[in-house]
XYZ file of C-alpha atoms in Angstrom:
304
model
C -0.334 0.011 0.156
C 1.837 3.655 -0.212
C 1.934 5.859 0.906
C -0.804 8.136 -0.020
C -3.622 5.543 -0.144
C -2.073 4.644 4.226
C -3.481 8.003 4.372
C -6.069 8.004 2.932
C -6.614 4.756 5.202
C -5.768 6.431 8.769
C -8.203 9.430 7.430
C -11.404 7.398 7.036
C -10.261 5.394 10.081
C -10.503 8.900 12.497
C -13.752 9.773 10.720
C -12.871 11.588 8.503
C -13.828 11.758 5.234
C -11.920 10.639 3.019
C -12.454 13.397 0.229
C -11.269 16.143 2.302
C -7.481 17.578 2.027
C -5.504 16.789 4.262
C -4.729 18.908 7.563
C -1.317 21.018 7.154
C 1.783 19.872 8.660
C 1.419 23.094 10.984
C 6.185 22.342 10.939
C 5.811 23.512 7.952
C 3.120 27.087 8.311
C 6.666 27.963 10.822
C 9.254 27.796 8.258
C 7.014 29.530 6.253
C 5.685 32.197 8.737
C 10.327 32.770 9.751
C 11.086 33.128 6.127
C 8.746 36.558 5.710
C 9.450 37.902 9.193
C 13.550 37.126 7.735
C 12.402 39.801 4.725
C 10.470 41.798 6.871
C 13.416 42.767 9.050
C 15.469 42.903 6.141
C 13.711 44.910 3.997
C 12.670 46.586 6.792
C 16.931 47.262 7.725
C 17.325 48.232 4.328
C 15.099 50.973 4.072
C 15.900 52.791 7.745
C 19.647 52.592 6.366
C 19.247 54.201 4.158
C 16.345 56.749 5.610
C 19.616 56.994 8.132
C 22.650 57.603 5.700
C 22.199 61.653 4.627
C 20.975 62.465 9.042
C 24.375 60.754 10.304
C 26.728 62.423 6.899
C 24.058 65.939 7.931
C 24.982 65.429 12.006
C 29.465 64.542 11.079
C 29.334 67.604 8.475
C 28.452 69.904 11.089
C 31.127 68.705 13.822
C 33.754 68.546 11.451
C 35.936 71.551 10.240
C 34.370 73.984 7.854
C 38.158 73.748 6.440
C 37.623 70.363 5.711
C 34.402 70.042 5.152
C 35.359 72.167 1.851
C 38.326 69.360 0.647
C 35.496 67.711 -0.036
C 33.059 64.264 1.066
C 36.458 62.204 1.480
C 38.227 64.147 3.783
C 34.810 64.022 5.502
C 34.191 60.922 5.992
C 38.069 60.339 7.490
C 38.259 63.012 9.028
C 37.543 62.631 13.838
C 39.325 65.402 14.812
C 35.458 66.369 15.420
C 34.227 70.359 17.066
C 31.893 71.975 18.646
C 32.810 75.243 16.156
C 29.300 75.761 13.752
C 27.493 75.198 16.632
C 29.081 78.209 18.742
C 29.236 80.792 15.742
C 25.822 80.032 15.412
C 24.698 79.988 18.325
C 26.830 83.346 19.197
C 26.878 85.302 15.863
C 23.103 84.946 14.332
C 19.937 85.138 15.421
C 18.666 82.019 16.705
C 16.888 82.445 19.055
C 15.006 84.536 18.286
C 13.890 82.620 14.952
C 13.297 79.457 17.029
C 10.596 82.034 18.947
C 9.468 83.473 15.758
C 9.700 79.930 14.888
C 7.577 78.415 17.736
C 4.486 81.069 18.235
C 3.857 80.871 14.395
C 3.247 77.767 14.892
C 1.300 77.648 18.077
C -0.495 79.686 17.728
C -1.571 78.301 13.494
C -2.439 74.856 15.347
C -5.260 76.954 17.886
C -6.731 78.151 14.920
C -6.183 75.572 12.492
C -7.636 73.364 14.601
C -11.165 75.717 15.532
C -12.203 76.971 12.901
C -11.377 73.486 10.760
C -13.012 71.263 13.615
C -16.156 73.502 13.737
C -16.701 73.927 9.326
C -16.746 70.043 9.447
C -18.841 69.845 11.895
C -21.330 72.028 10.219
C -20.850 69.910 6.623
C -21.102 66.057 9.018
C -23.501 67.361 10.593
C -25.655 69.980 9.859
C -27.833 69.639 6.506
C -28.383 72.419 4.205
C -29.105 74.084 1.074
C -25.559 73.333 -1.612
C -23.870 71.548 1.813
C -21.880 69.618 -1.542
C -21.202 71.648 -3.880
C -19.642 73.488 -0.958
C -17.208 70.646 0.462
C -16.971 70.206 -3.102
C -15.471 72.874 -4.196
C -13.751 72.881 -0.389
C -11.245 69.489 -1.287
C -11.003 71.767 -5.049
C -8.627 74.068 -2.968
C -6.030 71.683 -2.823
C -5.698 71.375 -6.157
C -4.151 75.094 -6.218
C -0.649 75.057 -5.826
C 0.279 78.105 -2.549
C 2.722 79.550 -4.798
C 0.352 80.865 -6.572
C -1.384 82.235 -3.946
C 1.399 84.190 -2.236
C 1.393 87.977 -4.542
C -2.653 88.258 -3.705
C -1.665 87.948 -0.075
C 1.824 90.025 0.033
C -1.449 92.833 -1.188
C -4.287 91.961 1.002
C -1.430 92.013 4.066
C -0.069 95.629 2.746
C -3.222 96.902 2.862
C -4.977 96.802 6.555
C -0.968 96.805 7.684
C -0.026 92.902 8.845
C 3.255 93.088 6.501
C 6.106 92.529 8.849
C 4.184 91.559 11.732
C 3.640 87.457 13.147
C -0.129 87.617 12.543
C 0.975 88.025 8.207
C 2.399 84.691 8.474
C -0.903 82.860 10.619
C -3.479 84.150 9.191
C -3.250 83.174 5.924
C -2.461 80.233 6.859
C -5.305 79.066 9.086
C -7.576 77.958 5.898
C -6.862 74.112 6.120
C -8.627 72.456 3.488
C -7.302 69.130 4.293
C -7.359 69.018 8.226
C -11.580 70.248 7.081
C -11.560 67.270 4.373
C -9.428 65.065 7.814
C -12.200 66.197 10.425
C -15.092 65.618 8.378
C -14.389 62.401 7.489
C -13.923 61.366 11.059
C -16.894 62.992 11.674
C -18.798 61.400 9.940
C -17.444 57.432 11.011
C -19.158 58.540 14.503
C -22.187 56.748 15.711
C -25.108 59.884 16.313
C -26.265 58.366 19.742
C -24.453 60.318 22.251
C -26.192 63.818 19.914
C -29.627 62.636 19.870
C -29.519 61.469 23.398
C -28.163 65.216 24.136
C -30.233 66.757 21.451
C -33.207 65.154 23.890
C -32.260 66.897 27.515
C -31.931 70.605 25.210
C -28.393 70.875 23.993
C -27.813 72.715 20.747
C -25.187 72.254 17.844
C -22.870 74.246 19.585
C -22.949 72.681 23.082
C -23.044 69.198 20.672
C -19.692 70.129 19.124
C -17.812 71.594 22.263
C -18.578 68.925 25.355
C -19.727 65.849 22.689
C -17.768 65.632 19.417
C -14.440 67.522 20.472
C -14.199 64.546 23.295
C -14.502 62.034 21.191
C -11.631 64.245 19.083
C -9.019 63.825 20.759
C -6.890 61.569 18.836
C -7.746 63.420 14.843
C -7.145 66.263 16.882
C -3.749 65.741 18.429
C -2.985 64.333 14.690
C -3.745 67.531 12.791
C -2.172 69.426 15.791
C 1.126 67.589 14.620
C 0.854 67.835 11.130
C 0.062 71.211 11.454
C 2.558 72.860 13.533
C 5.252 70.401 10.906
C 4.231 71.830 7.783
C 3.494 75.761 9.666
C 7.135 75.012 10.994
C 8.829 74.006 7.487
C 7.323 77.053 6.086
C 10.442 78.923 4.505
C 7.526 80.776 0.926
C 5.078 82.996 2.633
C 7.357 84.166 6.041
C 10.163 84.686 3.926
C 7.919 87.270 1.444
C 6.431 89.320 3.760
C 8.655 88.925 6.889
C 11.617 91.853 6.257
C 13.239 91.771 10.556
C 15.619 90.155 11.347
C 14.393 89.150 15.082
C 10.785 88.113 12.708
C 11.829 85.915 10.899
C 10.817 81.600 11.180
C 13.194 79.118 11.594
C 13.231 78.939 7.379
C 14.143 81.895 6.873
C 16.857 82.618 8.542
C 18.051 79.213 7.607
C 17.972 80.749 4.619
C 20.177 83.767 5.377
C 22.287 81.662 7.189
C 23.095 79.690 3.118
C 23.796 82.546 2.096
C 26.097 84.832 4.119
C 28.036 81.529 4.467
C 28.776 80.724 1.031
C 30.748 76.781 0.824
C 31.400 76.578 5.024
C 28.944 73.831 4.452
C 29.507 72.551 8.315
C 27.996 75.889 9.568
C 24.990 75.372 6.664
C 24.646 71.871 7.829
C 24.784 72.960 11.770
C 21.594 74.520 11.514
C 20.300 73.086 9.251
C 20.368 70.075 12.468
C 19.248 72.791 14.915
C 15.957 74.143 12.523
C 14.297 70.193 12.126
C 15.963 68.937 15.983
C 12.219 70.221 17.398
C 10.321 68.703 15.003
C 12.313 65.451 15.337
C 11.911 65.477 19.169
C 8.262 66.384 18.359
C 7.948 63.747 16.720
C 9.469 61.096 18.730
C 6.557 62.063 21.825
C 3.748 62.193 18.979
C 4.441 59.498 17.320
C 1.484 57.031 18.203
C -0.330 60.001 18.099
C -0.040 61.071 14.773
C -1.316 56.576 14.054
C -4.228 57.074 16.366
C -5.637 59.940 14.362
C -4.763 59.092 10.764
C -6.245 55.212 11.817
C -8.809 56.803 12.858
C -9.597 59.477 10.161
C -11.475 57.457 8.138
C -8.809 57.560 5.423
C -7.892 54.106 5.758
C -10.353 53.422 3.996
């Protein structure tokens, strides 16, 4: 009797239909799972190395003297006489503390106003029934297709007319109407159950009370995610502050770094040091709130 016939006979003796497929071996499944895990780790490590190499190169260059970095990549790689000369020069001669303050003020104020107004607009589009609601939503989504660089000249003229040029408000106000924030909030609100609102309406709560006391407390994940995304976008914005600010003490980090690069010329170590100092707050922010970002995106309705 062949091995296959013997296996069929054993299944029949155990009460299993002879037509039923043979059970897969557990050892084979475990081996397949281990192979997949190994391949996944290899891919992740490769991509992590590719992502980290430019950052590590920038850090190494920032701790190399300008004379060495001006020669080329080879001397930067082989010279391990590390120095903090570039960082000392930035902190002593530059206005980097003023740039940090300007970026922090404009980013925090923009985030607060964006969250309030975007959530209010999203609540109206998600919960209120009014004529033309879908048209309004489509027009807002169409705004995503408009490049922000196209609006720089009209924004500059408007700010000049109202006398807000060279102020923090010139950086804050144009960035508050964030269409993508409205879209994400609306997607999140659409997924919330209506039972809580109906119970509140029975108790006599109005739309404002429902929005502030019920909807917003339930929206903490998306609020956190959009706050961080908006903060990063405002912090890294170069074009708008470059056009509306001329006072060095009001310049944000990107504008200040652009002036540093222009004045330092080929002093590559100073340029890399200034870039690292500009990105450092964002790296710290992401490391602290990365779980909040994932939770907010996963619960916003963008996951499909």
